[in-house]
Amino acid sequence: MQIEAELKCKELHQIIESRRLYQLKQFAIHRGFLTPQLRALAYAYLFDIDMSAELDKLASIRPADIQAVETKCGNVIEADITRSIGGSEAMAHKSESERQAYCASLKRGLLQFFALHPKYNYYQGFNAVAGVFVLAYGETRGIMYLG
């Protein structure tokens, strides 16, 4: 079983590296992506995301940009996250410290997203959309995929 998984991972890496979109789609349909890391690589390719360029954008955010977003909608974001976390099935089995870490990560990610995309405004429920990406791919990749 372990050897089969390793072979699938190797094959998927080769498909992604060679940029064969049709084969990647067929692999996804018939075999699935095996790990969150491989899904993240595949989705970056499918969404045409240049990870290094996106990381550079995230690194270019100034503290003043984050503060401006925090001032504008930080309280609404935090209230929305806090209100919706209680009913989240994904968080039901997590400890209190894990829920708090997720909430902090999601808020940081949303502040970064709106600092990078000042033309957008936060609307109630957007945290649920962003939360799916953060849970699936982590804070940094999740916010990059959201954008």
PDB file of N, CA and C in Angstrom, residues 57-116:
ATOM      1  N   LYS A  57       4.002  38.943  -2.992  1.00  0.00           N
ATOM      2  CA  LYS A  57       2.919  39.895  -2.698  1.00  0.00           C
ATOM      3  C   LYS A  57       2.606  39.905  -1.207  1.00  0.00           C
ATOM      4  N   LEU A  58       2.503  38.711  -0.617  1.00  0.00           N
ATOM      5  CA  LEU A  58       2.214  38.643   0.819  1.00  0.00           C
ATOM      6  C   LEU A  58       3.315  39.317   1.627  1.00  0.00           C
ATOM      7  N   ALA A  59       4.562  39.104   1.217  1.00  0.00           N
ATOM      8  CA  ALA A  59       5.695  39.697   1.937  1.00  0.00           C
ATOM      9  C   ALA A  59       5.729  41.218   1.791  1.00  0.00           C
ATOM     10  N   SER A  60       5.105  41.725   0.728  1.00  0.00           N
ATOM     11  CA  SER A  60       5.139  43.171   0.486  1.00  0.00           C
ATOM     12  C   SER A  60       4.086  43.952   1.280  1.00  0.00           C
ATOM     13  N   ILE A  61       3.200  43.236   1.956  1.00  0.00           N
ATOM     14  CA  ILE A  61       2.161  43.933   2.731  1.00  0.00           C
ATOM     15  C   ILE A  61       2.819  44.691   3.878  1.00  0.00           C
ATOM     16  N   ARG A  62       2.500  45.955   3.966  1.00  0.00           N
ATOM     17  CA  ARG A  62       3.055  46.794   5.034  1.00  0.00           C
ATOM     18  C   ARG A  62       2.181  46.696   6.282  1.00  0.00           C
ATOM     19  N   PRO A  63       2.760  46.815   7.457  1.00  0.00           N
ATOM     20  CA  PRO A  63       1.947  46.821   8.682  1.00  0.00           C
ATOM     21  C   PRO A  63       0.840  47.875   8.637  1.00  0.00           C
ATOM     22  N   ALA A  64       1.111  49.023   7.997  1.00  0.00           N
ATOM     23  CA  ALA A  64       0.093  50.076   7.897  1.00  0.00           C
ATOM     24  C   ALA A  64      -1.105  49.605   7.076  1.00  0.00           C
ATOM     25  N   ASP A  65      -0.862  48.748   6.066  1.00  0.00           N
ATOM     26  CA  ASP A  65      -1.962  48.214   5.254  1.00  0.00           C
ATOM     27  C   ASP A  65      -2.849  47.294   6.093  1.00  0.00           C
ATOM     28  N   ILE A  66      -2.203  46.451   6.885  1.00  0.00           N
ATOM     29  CA  ILE A  66      -2.951  45.544   7.772  1.00  0.00           C
ATOM     30  C   ILE A  66      -3.735  46.359   8.796  1.00  0.00           C
ATOM     31  N   GLN A  67      -3.098  47.384   9.354  1.00  0.00           N
ATOM     32  CA  GLN A  67      -3.761  48.219  10.356  1.00  0.00           C
ATOM     33  C   GLN A  67      -4.965  48.936   9.771  1.00  0.00           C
ATOM     34  N   ALA A  68      -4.846  49.374   8.522  1.00  0.00           N
ATOM     35  CA  ALA A  68      -5.976  50.055   7.870  1.00  0.00           C
ATOM     36  C   ALA A  68      -7.163  49.106   7.727  1.00  0.00           C
ATOM     37  N   VAL A  69      -6.902  47.866   7.350  1.00  0.00           N
ATOM     38  CA  VAL A  69      -7.980  46.883   7.227  1.00  0.00           C
ATOM     39  C   VAL A  69      -8.546  46.552   8.601  1.00  0.00           C
ATOM     40  N   GLU A  70      -7.662  46.395   9.583  1.00  0.00           N
ATOM     41  CA  GLU A  70      -8.093  46.105  10.965  1.00  0.00           C
ATOM     42  C   GLU A  70      -9.018  47.207  11.461  1.00  0.00           C
ATOM     43  N   THR A  71      -8.654  48.452  11.208  1.00  0.00           N
ATOM     44  CA  THR A  71      -9.472  49.579  11.636  1.00  0.00           C
ATOM     45  C   THR A  71     -10.817  49.589  10.916  1.00  0.00           C
ATOM     46  N   LYS A  72     -10.789  49.297   9.626  1.00  0.00           N
ATOM     47  CA  LYS A  72     -11.998  49.358   8.811  1.00  0.00           C
ATOM     48  C   LYS A  72     -12.984  48.234   9.141  1.00  0.00           C
ATOM     49  N   CYS A  73     -12.486  46.995   9.270  1.00  0.00           N
ATOM     50  CA  CYS A  73     -13.433  45.884   9.418  1.00  0.00           C
ATOM     51  C   CYS A  73     -12.958  44.771  10.351  1.00  0.00           C
ATOM     52  N   GLY A  74     -11.906  45.004  11.119  1.00  0.00           N
ATOM     53  CA  GLY A  74     -11.374  43.971  12.010  1.00  0.00           C
ATOM     54  C   GLY A  74     -12.372  43.469  13.030  1.00  0.00           C
ATOM     55  N   ASN A  75     -13.144  44.370  13.619  1.00  0.00           N
ATOM     56  CA  ASN A  75     -14.133  43.957  14.621  1.00  0.00           C
ATOM     57  C   ASN A  75     -15.242  43.102  14.008  1.00  0.00           C
ATOM     58  N   VAL A  76     -15.660  43.450  12.791  1.00  0.00           N
ATOM     59  CA  VAL A  76     -16.706  42.682  12.115  1.00  0.00           C
ATOM     60  C   VAL A  76     -16.184  41.292  11.758  1.00  0.00           C
ATOM     61  N   ILE A  77     -14.964  41.226  11.247  1.00  0.00           N
ATOM     62  CA  ILE A  77     -14.349  39.939  10.907  1.00  0.00           C
ATOM     63  C   ILE A  77     -14.262  39.054  12.142  1.00  0.00           C
ATOM     64  N   GLU A  78     -13.748  39.620  13.227  1.00  0.00           N
ATOM     65  CA  GLU A  78     -13.585  38.834  14.462  1.00  0.00           C
ATOM     66  C   GLU A  78     -14.934  38.359  14.997  1.00  0.00           C
ATOM     67  N   ALA A  79     -15.922  39.226  14.995  1.00  0.00           N
ATOM     68  CA  ALA A  79     -17.249  38.836  15.483  1.00  0.00           C
ATOM     69  C   ALA A  79     -17.851  37.742  14.603  1.00  0.00           C
ATOM     70  N   ASP A  80     -17.663  37.865  13.313  1.00  0.00           N
ATOM     71  CA  ASP A  80     -18.201  36.875  12.378  1.00  0.00           C
ATOM     72  C   ASP A  80     -17.521  35.511  12.580  1.00  0.00           C
ATOM     73  N   ILE A  81     -16.218  35.520  12.724  1.00  0.00           N
ATOM     74  CA  ILE A  81     -15.476  34.266  12.957  1.00  0.00           C
ATOM     75  C   ILE A  81     -15.931  33.636  14.270  1.00  0.00           C
ATOM     76  N   THR A  82     -15.997  34.433  15.318  1.00  0.00           N
ATOM     77  CA  THR A  82     -16.391  33.919  16.635  1.00  0.00           C
ATOM     78  C   THR A  82     -17.805  33.352  16.604  1.00  0.00           C
ATOM     79  N   ARG A  83     -18.712  34.042  15.953  1.00  0.00           N
ATOM     80  CA  ARG A  83     -20.107  33.610  15.880  1.00  0.00           C
ATOM     81  C   ARG A  83     -20.245  32.301  15.099  1.00  0.00           C
ATOM     82  N   SER A  84     -19.508  32.172  14.022  1.00  0.00           N
ATOM     83  CA  SER A  84     -19.699  31.010  13.156  1.00  0.00           C
ATOM     84  C   SER A  84     -18.879  29.790  13.573  1.00  0.00           C
ATOM     85  N   ILE A  85     -17.854  29.971  14.380  1.00  0.00           N
ATOM     86  CA  ILE A  85     -16.997  28.838  14.755  1.00  0.00           C
ATOM     87  C   ILE A  85     -17.747  27.813  15.596  1.00  0.00           C
ATOM     88  N   GLY A  86     -18.719  28.258  16.378  1.00  0.00           N
ATOM     89  CA  GLY A  86     -19.464  27.346  17.241  1.00  0.00           C
ATOM     90  C   GLY A  86     -20.235  26.286  16.489  1.00  0.00           C
ATOM     91  N   GLY A  87     -20.752  26.616  15.325  1.00  0.00           N
ATOM     92  CA  GLY A  87     -21.543  25.663  14.551  1.00  0.00           C
ATOM     93  C   GLY A  87     -20.747  24.920  13.493  1.00  0.00           C
ATOM     94  N   SER A  88     -19.446  25.098  13.488  1.00  0.00           N
ATOM     95  CA  SER A  88     -18.615  24.488  12.458  1.00  0.00           C
ATOM     96  C   SER A  88     -18.331  23.024  12.764  1.00  0.00           C
ATOM     97  N   GLU A  89     -18.734  22.158  11.845  1.00  0.00           N
ATOM     98  CA  GLU A  89     -18.449  20.725  12.007  1.00  0.00           C
ATOM     99  C   GLU A  89     -16.953  20.458  11.972  1.00  0.00           C
ATOM    100  N   ALA A  90     -16.230  21.226  11.169  1.00  0.00           N
ATOM    101  CA  ALA A  90     -14.784  21.033  11.052  1.00  0.00           C
ATOM    102  C   ALA A  90     -14.069  21.326  12.363  1.00  0.00           C
ATOM    103  N   MET A  91     -14.667  22.165  13.197  1.00  0.00           N
ATOM    104  CA  MET A  91     -14.038  22.541  14.465  1.00  0.00           C
ATOM    105  C   MET A  91     -14.583  21.763  15.661  1.00  0.00           C
ATOM    106  N   ALA A  92     -15.620  20.984  15.463  1.00  0.00           N
ATOM    107  CA  ALA A  92     -16.298  20.299  16.573  1.00  0.00           C
ATOM    108  C   ALA A  92     -15.370  19.393  17.362  1.00  0.00           C
ATOM    109  N   HIS A  93     -14.434  18.743  16.705  1.00  0.00           N
ATOM    110  CA  HIS A  93     -13.547  17.796  17.391  1.00  0.00           C
ATOM    111  C   HIS A  93     -12.233  18.425  17.841  1.00  0.00           C
ATOM    112  N   LYS A  94     -12.068  19.716  17.622  1.00  0.00           N
ATOM    113  CA  LYS A  94     -10.825  20.411  17.975  1.00  0.00           C
ATOM    114  C   LYS A  94     -10.856  20.884  19.419  1.00  0.00           C
ATOM    115  N   SER A  95      -9.680  21.002  20.008  1.00  0.00           N
ATOM    116  CA  SER A  95      -9.575  21.531  21.370  1.00  0.00           C
ATOM    117  C   SER A  95      -9.782  23.046  21.327  1.00  0.00           C
ATOM    118  N   GLU A  96      -9.972  23.628  22.482  1.00  0.00           N
ATOM    119  CA  GLU A  96     -10.176  25.082  22.567  1.00  0.00           C
ATOM    120  C   GLU A  96      -8.957  25.825  22.018  1.00  0.00           C
ATOM    121  N   SER A  97      -7.770  25.358  22.345  1.00  0.00           N
ATOM    122  CA  SER A  97      -6.559  26.037  21.855  1.00  0.00           C
ATOM    123  C   SER A  97      -6.439  25.910  20.332  1.00  0.00           C
ATOM    124  N   GLU A  98      -6.848  24.777  19.761  1.00  0.00           N
ATOM    125  CA  GLU A  98      -6.831  24.614  18.302  1.00  0.00           C
ATOM    126  C   GLU A  98      -7.854  25.538  17.649  1.00  0.00           C
ATOM    127  N   ARG A  99      -9.018  25.686  18.265  1.00  0.00           N
ATOM    128  CA  ARG A  99     -10.035  26.602  17.718  1.00  0.00           C
ATOM    129  C   ARG A  99      -9.541  28.046  17.768  1.00  0.00           C
ATOM    130  N   GLN A 100      -8.902  28.406  18.875  1.00  0.00           N
ATOM    131  CA  GLN A 100      -8.378  29.770  18.996  1.00  0.00           C
ATOM    132  C   GLN A 100      -7.279  30.025  17.961  1.00  0.00           C
ATOM    133  N   ALA A 101      -6.419  29.035  17.751  1.00  0.00           N
ATOM    134  CA  ALA A 101      -5.349  29.181  16.754  1.00  0.00           C
ATOM    135  C   ALA A 101      -5.937  29.325  15.352  1.00  0.00           C
ATOM    136  N   TYR A 102      -6.973  28.541  15.048  1.00  0.00           N
ATOM    137  CA  TYR A 102      -7.638  28.630  13.750  1.00  0.00           C
ATOM    138  C   TYR A 102      -8.267  30.018  13.573  1.00  0.00           C
ATOM    139  N   CYS A 103      -8.963  30.498  14.594  1.00  0.00           N
ATOM    140  CA  CYS A 103      -9.600  31.823  14.516  1.00  0.00           C
ATOM    141  C   CYS A 103      -8.560  32.915  14.268  1.00  0.00           C
ATOM    142  N   ALA A 104      -7.443  32.847  14.987  1.00  0.00           N
ATOM    143  CA  ALA A 104      -6.375  33.843  14.814  1.00  0.00           C
ATOM    144  C   ALA A 104      -5.780  33.755  13.409  1.00  0.00           C
ATOM    145  N   SER A 105      -5.564  32.542  12.928  1.00  0.00           N
ATOM    146  CA  SER A 105      -5.012  32.339  11.587  1.00  0.00           C
ATOM    147  C   SER A 105      -5.970  32.858  10.520  1.00  0.00           C
ATOM    148  N   LEU A 106      -7.239  32.550  10.686  1.00  0.00           N
ATOM    149  CA  LEU A 106      -8.239  33.004   9.713  1.00  0.00           C
ATOM    150  C   LEU A 106      -8.334  34.525   9.709  1.00  0.00           C
ATOM    151  N   LYS A 107      -8.326  35.132  10.877  1.00  0.00           N
ATOM    152  CA  LYS A 107      -8.397  36.594  10.929  1.00  0.00           C
ATOM    153  C   LYS A 107      -7.159  37.211  10.277  1.00  0.00           C
ATOM    154  N   ARG A 108      -5.967  36.700  10.592  1.00  0.00           N
ATOM    155  CA  ARG A 108      -4.740  37.207   9.962  1.00  0.00           C
ATOM    156  C   ARG A 108      -4.835  37.070   8.445  1.00  0.00           C
ATOM    157  N   GLY A 109      -5.297  35.901   8.004  1.00  0.00           N
ATOM    158  CA  GLY A 109      -5.415  35.666   6.572  1.00  0.00           C
ATOM    159  C   GLY A 109      -6.380  36.623   5.907  1.00  0.00           C
ATOM    160  N   LEU A 110      -7.517  36.866   6.543  1.00  0.00           N
ATOM    161  CA  LEU A 110      -8.496  37.800   5.973  1.00  0.00           C
ATOM    162  C   LEU A 110      -7.951  39.224   5.951  1.00  0.00           C
ATOM    163  N   LEU A 111      -7.260  39.619   6.989  1.00  0.00           N
ATOM    164  CA  LEU A 111      -6.661  40.957   6.997  1.00  0.00           C
ATOM    165  C   LEU A 111      -5.641  41.088   5.867  1.00  0.00           C
ATOM    166  N   GLN A 112      -4.854  40.031   5.659  1.00  0.00           N
ATOM    167  CA  GLN A 112      -3.881  40.047   4.562  1.00  0.00           C
ATOM    168  C   GLN A 112      -4.595  40.111   3.209  1.00  0.00           C
ATOM    169  N   PHE A 113      -5.644  39.308   3.071  1.00  0.00           N
ATOM    170  CA  PHE A 113      -6.384  39.291   1.813  1.00  0.00           C
ATOM    171  C   PHE A 113      -6.916  40.681   1.471  1.00  0.00           C
ATOM    172  N   PHE A 114      -7.547  41.327   2.436  1.00  0.00           N
ATOM    173  CA  PHE A 114      -8.129  42.644   2.158  1.00  0.00           C
ATOM    174  C   PHE A 114      -7.069  43.736   2.052  1.00  0.00           C
ATOM    175  N   ALA A 115      -5.910  43.533   2.661  1.00  0.00           N
ATOM    176  CA  ALA A 115      -4.802  44.470   2.456  1.00  0.00           C
ATOM    177  C   ALA A 115      -4.265  44.337   1.027  1.00  0.00           C
ATOM    178  N   LEU A 116      -4.243  43.104   0.511  1.00  0.00           N
ATOM    179  CA  LEU A 116      -3.786  42.877  -0.872  1.00  0.00           C
ATOM    180  C   LEU A 116      -4.825  43.290  -1.902  1.00  0.00           C
TER     181      LEU A 116
END
